[in-house]
Coordinates of C-alpha atoms and ligand atoms in Angstrom, one line a residue:
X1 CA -11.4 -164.2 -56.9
X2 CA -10.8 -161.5 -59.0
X3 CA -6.9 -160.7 -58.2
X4 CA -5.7 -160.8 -61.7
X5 CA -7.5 -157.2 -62.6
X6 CA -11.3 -156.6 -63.9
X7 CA -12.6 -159.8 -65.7
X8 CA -16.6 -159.8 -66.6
X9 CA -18.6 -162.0 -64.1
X10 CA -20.5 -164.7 -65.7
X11 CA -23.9 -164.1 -65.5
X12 CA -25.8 -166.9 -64.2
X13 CA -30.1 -165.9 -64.7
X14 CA -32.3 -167.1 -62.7
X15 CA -33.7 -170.0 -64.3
X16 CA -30.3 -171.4 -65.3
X17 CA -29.3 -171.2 -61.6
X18 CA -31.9 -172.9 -60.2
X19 CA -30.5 -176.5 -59.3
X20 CA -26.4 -174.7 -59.5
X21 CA -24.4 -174.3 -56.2
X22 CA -23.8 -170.4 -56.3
X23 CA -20.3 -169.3 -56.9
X24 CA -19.9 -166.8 -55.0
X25 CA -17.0 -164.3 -54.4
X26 CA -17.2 -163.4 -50.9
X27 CA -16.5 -160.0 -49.9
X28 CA -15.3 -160.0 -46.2
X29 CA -16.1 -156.7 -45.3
X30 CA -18.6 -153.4 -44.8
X31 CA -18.7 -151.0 -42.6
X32 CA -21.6 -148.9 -43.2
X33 CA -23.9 -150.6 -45.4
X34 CA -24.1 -154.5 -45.5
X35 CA -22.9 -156.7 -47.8
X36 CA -24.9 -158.8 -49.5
X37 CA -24.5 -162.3 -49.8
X38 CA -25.7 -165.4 -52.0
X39 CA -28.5 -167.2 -50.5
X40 CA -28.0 -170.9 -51.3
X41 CA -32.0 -171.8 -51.8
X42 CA -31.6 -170.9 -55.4
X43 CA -34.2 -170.9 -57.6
X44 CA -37.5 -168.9 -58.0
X45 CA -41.2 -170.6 -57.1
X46 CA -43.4 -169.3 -59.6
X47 CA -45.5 -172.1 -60.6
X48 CA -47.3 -175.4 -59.2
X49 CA -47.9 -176.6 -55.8
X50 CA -46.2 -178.3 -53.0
X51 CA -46.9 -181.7 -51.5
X52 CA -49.2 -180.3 -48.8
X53 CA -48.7 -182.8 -45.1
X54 CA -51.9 -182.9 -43.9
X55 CA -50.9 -184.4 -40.8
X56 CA -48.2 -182.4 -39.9
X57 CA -48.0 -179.9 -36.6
X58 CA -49.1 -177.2 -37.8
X59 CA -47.3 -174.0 -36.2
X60 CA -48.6 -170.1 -35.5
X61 CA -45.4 -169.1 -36.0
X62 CA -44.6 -171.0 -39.2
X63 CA -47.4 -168.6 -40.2
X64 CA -46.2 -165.6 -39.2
X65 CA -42.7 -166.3 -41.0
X66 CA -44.3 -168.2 -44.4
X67 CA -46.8 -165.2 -44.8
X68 CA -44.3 -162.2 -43.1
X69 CA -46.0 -159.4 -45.0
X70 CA -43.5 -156.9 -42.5
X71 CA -40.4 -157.2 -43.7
X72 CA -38.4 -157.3 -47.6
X73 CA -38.2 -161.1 -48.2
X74 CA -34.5 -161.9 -47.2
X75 CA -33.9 -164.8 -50.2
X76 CA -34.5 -165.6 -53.7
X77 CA -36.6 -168.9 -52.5
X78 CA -39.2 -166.4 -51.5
X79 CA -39.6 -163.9 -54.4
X80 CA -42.6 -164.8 -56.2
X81 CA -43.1 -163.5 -60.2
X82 CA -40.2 -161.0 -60.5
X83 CA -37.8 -163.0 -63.2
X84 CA -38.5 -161.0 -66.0
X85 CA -37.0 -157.8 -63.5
X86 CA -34.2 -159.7 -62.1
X87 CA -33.4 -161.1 -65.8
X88 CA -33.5 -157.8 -67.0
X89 CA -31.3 -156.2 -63.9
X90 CA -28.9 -158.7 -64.7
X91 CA -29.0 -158.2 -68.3
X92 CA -28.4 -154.2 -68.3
X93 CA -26.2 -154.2 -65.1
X94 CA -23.7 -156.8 -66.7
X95 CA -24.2 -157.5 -70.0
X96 CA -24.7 -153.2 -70.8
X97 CA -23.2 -152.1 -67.7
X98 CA -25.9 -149.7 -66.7
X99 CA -27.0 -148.6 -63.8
X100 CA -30.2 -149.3 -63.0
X101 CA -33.2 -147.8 -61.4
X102 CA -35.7 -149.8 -59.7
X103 CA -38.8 -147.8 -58.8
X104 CA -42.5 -148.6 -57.2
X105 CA -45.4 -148.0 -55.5
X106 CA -44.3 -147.9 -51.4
X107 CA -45.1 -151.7 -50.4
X108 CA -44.6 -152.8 -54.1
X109 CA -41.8 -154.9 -53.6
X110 CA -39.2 -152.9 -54.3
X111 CA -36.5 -153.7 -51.3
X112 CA -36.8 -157.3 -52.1
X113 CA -36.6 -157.3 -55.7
X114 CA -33.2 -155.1 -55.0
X115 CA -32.3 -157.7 -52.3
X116 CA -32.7 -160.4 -54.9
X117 CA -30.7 -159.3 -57.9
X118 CA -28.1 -158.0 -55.0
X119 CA -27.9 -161.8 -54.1
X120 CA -27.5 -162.6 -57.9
X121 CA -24.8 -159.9 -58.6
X122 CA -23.0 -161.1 -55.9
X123 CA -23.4 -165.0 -57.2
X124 CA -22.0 -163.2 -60.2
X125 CA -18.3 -162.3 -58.8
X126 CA -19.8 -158.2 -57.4
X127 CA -19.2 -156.9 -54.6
X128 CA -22.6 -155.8 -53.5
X129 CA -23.2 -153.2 -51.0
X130 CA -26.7 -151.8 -50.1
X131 CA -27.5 -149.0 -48.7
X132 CA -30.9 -147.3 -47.2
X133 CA -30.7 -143.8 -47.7
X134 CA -31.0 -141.7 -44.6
X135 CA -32.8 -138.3 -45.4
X136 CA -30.4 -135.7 -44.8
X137 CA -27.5 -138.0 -45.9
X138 CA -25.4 -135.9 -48.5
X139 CA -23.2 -137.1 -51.1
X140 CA -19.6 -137.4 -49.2
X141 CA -21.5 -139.3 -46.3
X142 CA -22.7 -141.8 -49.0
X143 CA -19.9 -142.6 -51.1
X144 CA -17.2 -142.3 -47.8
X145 CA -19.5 -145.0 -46.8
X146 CA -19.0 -147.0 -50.0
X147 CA -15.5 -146.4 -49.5
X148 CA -15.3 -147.2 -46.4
X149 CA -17.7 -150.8 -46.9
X150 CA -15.5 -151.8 -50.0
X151 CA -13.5 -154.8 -49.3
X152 CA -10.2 -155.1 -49.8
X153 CA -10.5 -157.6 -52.7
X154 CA -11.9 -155.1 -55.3
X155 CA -9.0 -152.5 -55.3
X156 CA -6.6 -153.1 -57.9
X157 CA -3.5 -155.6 -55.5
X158 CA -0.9 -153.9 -56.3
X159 CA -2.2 -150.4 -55.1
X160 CA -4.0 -151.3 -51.6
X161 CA -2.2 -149.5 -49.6
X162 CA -2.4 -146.6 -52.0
X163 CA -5.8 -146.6 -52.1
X164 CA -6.2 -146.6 -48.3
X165 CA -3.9 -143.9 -48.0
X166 CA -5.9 -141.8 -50.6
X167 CA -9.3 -142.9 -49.3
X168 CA -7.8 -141.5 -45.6
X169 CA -7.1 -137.9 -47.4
X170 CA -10.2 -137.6 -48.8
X171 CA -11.5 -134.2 -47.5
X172 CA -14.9 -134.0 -45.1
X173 CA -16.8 -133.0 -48.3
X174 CA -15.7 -134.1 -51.5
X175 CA -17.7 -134.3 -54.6
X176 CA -19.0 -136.5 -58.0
X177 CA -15.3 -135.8 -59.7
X178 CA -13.0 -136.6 -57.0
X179 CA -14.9 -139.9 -55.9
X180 CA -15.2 -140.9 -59.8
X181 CA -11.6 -140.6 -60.5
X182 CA -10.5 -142.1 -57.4
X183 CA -12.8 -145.2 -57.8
X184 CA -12.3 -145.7 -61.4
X185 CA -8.1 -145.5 -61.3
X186 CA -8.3 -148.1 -58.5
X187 CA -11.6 -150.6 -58.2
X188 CA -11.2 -153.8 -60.3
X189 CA -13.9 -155.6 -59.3
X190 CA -17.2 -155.3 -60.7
X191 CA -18.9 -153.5 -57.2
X192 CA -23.0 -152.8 -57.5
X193 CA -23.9 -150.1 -54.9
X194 CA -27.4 -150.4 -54.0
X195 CA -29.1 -147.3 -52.6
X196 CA -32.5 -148.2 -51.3
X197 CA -34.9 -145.6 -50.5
X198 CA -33.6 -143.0 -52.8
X199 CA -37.1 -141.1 -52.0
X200 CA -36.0 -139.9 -48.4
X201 CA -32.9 -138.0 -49.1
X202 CA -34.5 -134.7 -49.3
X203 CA -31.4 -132.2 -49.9
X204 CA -31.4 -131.6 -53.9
X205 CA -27.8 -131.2 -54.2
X206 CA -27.5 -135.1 -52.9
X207 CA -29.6 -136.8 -56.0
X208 CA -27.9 -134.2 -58.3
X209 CA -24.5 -135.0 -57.4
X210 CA -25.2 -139.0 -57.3
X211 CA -26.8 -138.5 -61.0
X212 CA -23.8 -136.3 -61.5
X213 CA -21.5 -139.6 -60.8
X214 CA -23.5 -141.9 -62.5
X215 CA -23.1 -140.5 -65.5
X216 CA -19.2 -139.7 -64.5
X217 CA -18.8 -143.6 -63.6
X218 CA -20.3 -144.3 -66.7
X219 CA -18.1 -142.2 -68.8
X220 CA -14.8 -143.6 -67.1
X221 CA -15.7 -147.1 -67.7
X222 CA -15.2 -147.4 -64.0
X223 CA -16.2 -151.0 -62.3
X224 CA -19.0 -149.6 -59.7
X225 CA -22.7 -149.2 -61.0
X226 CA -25.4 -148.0 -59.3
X227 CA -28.8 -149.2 -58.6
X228 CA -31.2 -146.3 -57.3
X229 CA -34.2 -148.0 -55.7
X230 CA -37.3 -145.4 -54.9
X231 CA -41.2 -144.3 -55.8
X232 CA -41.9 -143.0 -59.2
X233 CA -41.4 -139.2 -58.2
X234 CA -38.1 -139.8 -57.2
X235 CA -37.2 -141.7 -60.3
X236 CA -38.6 -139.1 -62.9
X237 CA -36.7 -136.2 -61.1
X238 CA -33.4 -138.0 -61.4
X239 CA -34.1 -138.5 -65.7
X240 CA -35.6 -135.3 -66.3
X241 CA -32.8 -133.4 -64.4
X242 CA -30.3 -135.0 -66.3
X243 CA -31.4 -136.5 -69.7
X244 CA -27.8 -136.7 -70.5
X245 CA -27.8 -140.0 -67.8
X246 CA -31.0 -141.9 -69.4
X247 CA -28.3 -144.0 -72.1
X248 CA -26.3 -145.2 -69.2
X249 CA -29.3 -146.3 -67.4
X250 CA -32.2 -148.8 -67.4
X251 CA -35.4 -147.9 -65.7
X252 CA -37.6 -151.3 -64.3
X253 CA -41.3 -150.8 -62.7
X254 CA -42.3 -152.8 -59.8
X255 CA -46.0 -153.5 -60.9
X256 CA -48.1 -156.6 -59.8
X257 CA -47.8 -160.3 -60.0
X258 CA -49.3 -162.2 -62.0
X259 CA -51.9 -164.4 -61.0
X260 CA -50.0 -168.0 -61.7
X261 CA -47.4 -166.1 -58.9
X262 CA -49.9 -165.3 -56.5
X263 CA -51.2 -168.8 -56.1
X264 CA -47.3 -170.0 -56.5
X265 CA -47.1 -167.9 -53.5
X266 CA -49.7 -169.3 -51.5
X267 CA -48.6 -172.9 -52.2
X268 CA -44.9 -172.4 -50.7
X269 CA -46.5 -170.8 -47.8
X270 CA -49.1 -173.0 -47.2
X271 CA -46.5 -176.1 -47.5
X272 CA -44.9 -174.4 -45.0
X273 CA -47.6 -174.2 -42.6
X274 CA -49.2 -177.5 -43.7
X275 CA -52.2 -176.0 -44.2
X276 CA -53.9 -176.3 -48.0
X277 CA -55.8 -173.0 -48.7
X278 CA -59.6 -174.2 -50.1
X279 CA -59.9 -173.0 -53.9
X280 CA -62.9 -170.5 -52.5
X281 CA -60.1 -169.3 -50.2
X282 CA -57.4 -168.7 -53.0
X283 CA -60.4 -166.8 -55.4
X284 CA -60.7 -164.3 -52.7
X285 CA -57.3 -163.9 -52.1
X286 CA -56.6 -163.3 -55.5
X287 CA -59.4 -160.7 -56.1
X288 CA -58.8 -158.7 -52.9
X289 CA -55.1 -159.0 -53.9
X290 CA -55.0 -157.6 -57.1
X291 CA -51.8 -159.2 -57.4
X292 CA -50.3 -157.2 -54.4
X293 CA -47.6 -159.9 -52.6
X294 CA -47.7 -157.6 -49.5
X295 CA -51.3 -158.3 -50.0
X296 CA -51.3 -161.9 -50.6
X297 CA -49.0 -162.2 -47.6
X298 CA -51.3 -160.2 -45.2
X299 CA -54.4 -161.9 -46.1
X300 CA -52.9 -165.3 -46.1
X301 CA -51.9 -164.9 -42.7
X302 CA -54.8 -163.7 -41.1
X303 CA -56.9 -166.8 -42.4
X304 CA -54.0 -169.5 -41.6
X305 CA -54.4 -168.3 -38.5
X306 CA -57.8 -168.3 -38.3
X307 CA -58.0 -171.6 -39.8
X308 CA -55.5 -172.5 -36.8
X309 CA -57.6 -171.4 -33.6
X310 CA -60.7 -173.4 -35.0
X311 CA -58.8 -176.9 -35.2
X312 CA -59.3 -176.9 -38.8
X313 CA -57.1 -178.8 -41.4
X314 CA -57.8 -176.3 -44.7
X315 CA -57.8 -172.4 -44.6
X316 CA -61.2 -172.1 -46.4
X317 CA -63.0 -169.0 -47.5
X318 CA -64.9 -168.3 -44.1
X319 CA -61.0 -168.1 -42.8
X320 CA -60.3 -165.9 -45.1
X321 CA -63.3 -163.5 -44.7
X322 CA -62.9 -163.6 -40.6
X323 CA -59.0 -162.6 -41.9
X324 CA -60.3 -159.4 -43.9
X325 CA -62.4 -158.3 -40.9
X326 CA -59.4 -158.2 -39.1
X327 CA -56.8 -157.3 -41.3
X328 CA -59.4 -154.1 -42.1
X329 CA -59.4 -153.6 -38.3
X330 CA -55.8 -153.1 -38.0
X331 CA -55.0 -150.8 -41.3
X332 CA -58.3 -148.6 -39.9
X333 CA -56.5 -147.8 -36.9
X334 CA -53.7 -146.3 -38.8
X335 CA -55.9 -144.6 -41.6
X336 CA -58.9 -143.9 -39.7
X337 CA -60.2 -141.3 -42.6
X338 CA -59.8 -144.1 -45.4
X339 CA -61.5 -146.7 -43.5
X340 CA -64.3 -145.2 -42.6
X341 CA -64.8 -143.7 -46.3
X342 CA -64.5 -147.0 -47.6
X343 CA -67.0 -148.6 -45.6
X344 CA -69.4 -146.2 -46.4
X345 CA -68.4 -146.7 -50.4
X346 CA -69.0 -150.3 -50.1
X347 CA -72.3 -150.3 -47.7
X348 CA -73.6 -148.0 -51.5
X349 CA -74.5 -150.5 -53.6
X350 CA -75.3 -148.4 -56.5
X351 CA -71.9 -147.4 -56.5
X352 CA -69.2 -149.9 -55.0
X353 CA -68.9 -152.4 -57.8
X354 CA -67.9 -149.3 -60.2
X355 CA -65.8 -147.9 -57.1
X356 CA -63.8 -151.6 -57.1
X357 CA -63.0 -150.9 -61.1
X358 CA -61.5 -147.7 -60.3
X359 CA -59.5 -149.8 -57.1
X360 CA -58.2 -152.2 -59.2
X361 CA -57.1 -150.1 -61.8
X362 CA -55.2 -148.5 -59.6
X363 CA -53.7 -151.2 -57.7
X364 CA -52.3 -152.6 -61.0
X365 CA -51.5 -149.4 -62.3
X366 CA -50.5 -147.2 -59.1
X367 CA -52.7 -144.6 -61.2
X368 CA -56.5 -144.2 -62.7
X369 CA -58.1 -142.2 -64.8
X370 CA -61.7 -141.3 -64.1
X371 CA -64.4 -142.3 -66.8
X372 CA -68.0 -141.0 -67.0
X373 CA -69.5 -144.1 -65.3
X374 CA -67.4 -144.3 -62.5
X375 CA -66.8 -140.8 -62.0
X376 CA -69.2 -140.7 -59.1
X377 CA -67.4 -143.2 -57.4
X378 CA -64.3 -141.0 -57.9
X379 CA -66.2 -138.5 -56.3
X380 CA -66.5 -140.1 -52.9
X381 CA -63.1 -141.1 -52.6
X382 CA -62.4 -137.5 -51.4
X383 CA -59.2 -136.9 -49.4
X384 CA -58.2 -140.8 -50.3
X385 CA -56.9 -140.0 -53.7
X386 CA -55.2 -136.8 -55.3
X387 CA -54.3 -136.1 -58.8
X388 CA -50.8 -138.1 -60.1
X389 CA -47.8 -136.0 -60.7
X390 CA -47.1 -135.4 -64.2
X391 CA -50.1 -137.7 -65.3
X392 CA -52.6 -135.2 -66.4
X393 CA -56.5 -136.6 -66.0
X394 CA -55.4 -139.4 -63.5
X395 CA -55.1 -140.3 -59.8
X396 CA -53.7 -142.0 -57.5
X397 CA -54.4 -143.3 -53.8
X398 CA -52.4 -141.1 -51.3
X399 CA -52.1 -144.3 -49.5
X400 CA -50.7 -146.8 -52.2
X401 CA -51.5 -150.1 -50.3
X402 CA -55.2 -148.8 -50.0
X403 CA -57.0 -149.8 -53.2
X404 CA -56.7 -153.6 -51.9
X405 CA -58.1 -152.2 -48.9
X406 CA -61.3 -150.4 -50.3
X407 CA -61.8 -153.9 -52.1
X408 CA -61.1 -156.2 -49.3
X409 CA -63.9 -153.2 -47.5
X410 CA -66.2 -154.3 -50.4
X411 CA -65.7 -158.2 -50.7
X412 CA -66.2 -157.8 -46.6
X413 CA -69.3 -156.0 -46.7
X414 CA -70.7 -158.0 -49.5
X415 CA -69.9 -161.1 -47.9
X416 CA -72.3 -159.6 -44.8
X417 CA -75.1 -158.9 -46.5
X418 CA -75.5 -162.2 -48.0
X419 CA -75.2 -163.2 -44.2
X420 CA -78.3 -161.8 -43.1
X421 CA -80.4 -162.6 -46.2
X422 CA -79.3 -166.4 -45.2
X423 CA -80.4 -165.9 -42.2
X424 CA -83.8 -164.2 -43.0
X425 CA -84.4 -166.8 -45.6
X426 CA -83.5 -169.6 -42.8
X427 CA -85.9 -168.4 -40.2
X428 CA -88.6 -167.7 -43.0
X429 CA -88.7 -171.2 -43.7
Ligands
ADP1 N1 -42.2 -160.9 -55.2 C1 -42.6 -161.1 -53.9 N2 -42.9 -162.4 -53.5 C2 -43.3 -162.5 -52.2 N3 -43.4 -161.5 -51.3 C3 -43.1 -160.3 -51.7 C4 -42.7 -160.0 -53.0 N4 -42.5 -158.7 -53.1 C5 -42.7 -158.2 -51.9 N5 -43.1 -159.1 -51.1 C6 -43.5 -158.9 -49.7 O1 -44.3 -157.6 -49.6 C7 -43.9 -156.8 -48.6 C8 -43.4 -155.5 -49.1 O2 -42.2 -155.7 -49.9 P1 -40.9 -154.6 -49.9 O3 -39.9 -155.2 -50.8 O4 -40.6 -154.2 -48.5 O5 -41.6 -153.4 -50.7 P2 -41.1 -151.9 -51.0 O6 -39.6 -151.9 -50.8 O7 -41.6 -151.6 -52.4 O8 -41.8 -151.0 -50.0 C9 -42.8 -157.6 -47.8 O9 -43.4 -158.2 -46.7 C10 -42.3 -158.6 -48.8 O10 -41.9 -159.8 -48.1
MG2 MG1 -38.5 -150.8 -49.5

């Protein structure tokens, strides 16, 4: 507990936690956000593979929770290839005492990488409050929810009730200076504020007056940093409107996994399930996945449970080519214009494999830039894609997720063809 005034947390990385009982300094309350706590299955998976049971039950809704490609993961046990960003969250949050800025392509990963360093900050002695931002949330809603959500352990002991009785007179609208000096004159303990979903809050004077307090927090040596977690747009507008801020601040990308993560992923699922995923399986996967974990997830789960309804002990490739057929299904019904433009990309077989480049340049890259050869497959991809703000000569999907798509749309079709020339070459002979 940190009663005696501000003392640095330890940092504890992820590696050297991994077989460590957290320490963790509970706070024991929030009101409007939620506090987030250690989760005890320390340790990342990145690498090697599970003792698979091939005997064991195996369970539909194991699948649906090993491979949930719904919801932000909700412990460190299930982030897959993101040490080197919680390493370096920790490392400018505590060591530098930044802020920190955590920004991606929607479905990235985002959310859960937040969630993740969240858990370590608070193994670290923080309070840790998160918050999704609602979109016409302004400033004093925010921060009187901080104020409201910060347990009692971070004010300074000796001034509680003065702090209570100052956070009651706070007027209905206050703004970056009165919050700052209030906060910094009384919080002791290291608190990381975690605003998730920074994109949504569209009233301008909101994101200027939280850049306004970052850089005011900053300044003041105050205990409370903040992490801002949002797409790329959002993230730019907050450091171009206030270069002053970019010092007190550390910007990390939420890009792909690599591919030693991706089948790190599939293991711990597929232990889970008890289900080993052929090696034919894990190549599609990978290639359809472009290192995508929302990806990875969705696929995985349509071919477990594939593999499931047919009484089989392995997910093998078939599984996972009757799991793209369906996973293409579902995502056309919400992006009926995409799908159908996609299909008719990869039925063109002049064009597709050159229209897969340009997909898996930008599903690593969240952008592409068009060259000569594959600027007639650009060309077909119409409405899909538009230019990328403040990225002159490239593009990006308007849907994020859908470059995977447009490749699992080619891998599918592909994989059809080669059907029916098996089956005219059976009946020839
Ligand atoms: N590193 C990871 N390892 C495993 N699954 C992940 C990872 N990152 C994201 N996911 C999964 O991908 C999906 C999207 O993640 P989320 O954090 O919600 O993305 P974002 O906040 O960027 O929209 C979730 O189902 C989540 O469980
Ligand atoms: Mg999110």
């Amino acid at each position: 507990m940190l009663l005696g005034g501000p003392k640095r947390p330890t940092i504890s990385l992820p590696d050297e936690s991994f077989n460590r009982s957290p320490q963790v300094n509970r706070p024991t309350s929030s009101v409007a956000g939620s506090v987030v706590q250690a989760d005890k299955n320390v340790g990342f998976r990145t690498e090697g593979s599970h003792a698979l049971l091939p005997d064991r039950a195996v369970n539909r809704s194991a699948v649906f929770t090993a491979f949930d490609a719904s919801r932000p993961i909700n412990g460190r046990s299930q982030l897959f290839g993101r040490e080197k960003e919680i390493k370096g969250l920790l490392r400018s949050v505590f060591d530098f005492n930044q802020h920190a800025v955590i920004y991606g392509a929607r479905g990235s990963g985002k959310t859960s990488v937040a969630r993740v360093f969240g858990d370590f900050a608070d193994q670290c002695g923080s309070v840790v409050l998160y918050f999704p931002c609602e979109p016409d949330a302004n400033f004093s809603q925010l921060m009187g929810a901080l104020l409201d959500g910060l347990p009692k352990g971070a004010v300074d002991p000796l001034r509680r009730a003065e702090f209570a009785r100052r956070v009651e007179e706070m007027p209905a609208h206050f703004g970056p200076l009165a919050f700052v000096e209030l906060v910094a004159d009384f919080v002791v303990r290291p608190v990381v504020l975690i605003l998730d979903e920074f994109d949504r809050i569209t009233l301008d004077q909101t994101r200027t007056e939280i850049a306004v307090s970052m850089k005011l927090l900053s300044d003041n040596h105050a205990r409370i940093r903040f992490v801002i977690v949002g797409i790329a747009s959002s993230v730019a507008q907050i450091l171009t409107g206030h270069p002053s801020l970019r010092r007190h601040m550390s910007v990390t990308r939420i890009g792909r996994i690599e591919p030693g993560s991706v089948n790190a992923l599939m293991d711990h699922g597929s232990a889970a399930v008890g289900l080993p995923f052929s090696s034919d399986a894990r190549d599609i996967v990978e290639r359809v996945s472009v290192g995508s974990p929302y990806h990875v997830r969705l696929l995985c789960r349509h071919a477990a449970l594939h593999a499931i309804s047919r009484r089989s002990t392995e997910v093998t490739a078939a599984d996972v080519r009757s799991g793209i057929v369906e996973v293409l299904e579902q995502w056309a019904e919400t992006n009926q214009l995409d799908a159908s433009r996609f299909s008719s990309i990869a039925s063109n077989i002049a064009i597709r494999s050159l229209a897969e480049e340009v997909a898996r340049e930008a599903a690593k890259f969240d952008i592409f830039k068009p060259t000569p050869e594959t600027l007639d497959a650009v060309a077909r991809l119409g409405d899909s894609i538009e230019l990328a703000e403040g990225e002159q000569g490239s593009y990006a999907f308007v849907d994020s997720l859908a470059p995977q798509f447009l490749i699992a749309s080619i891998a599918s079709t592909e994989e059809q063809e080669d059907h029916i020339k098996r089956q005219r070459r059976a009946l020839e002979n």
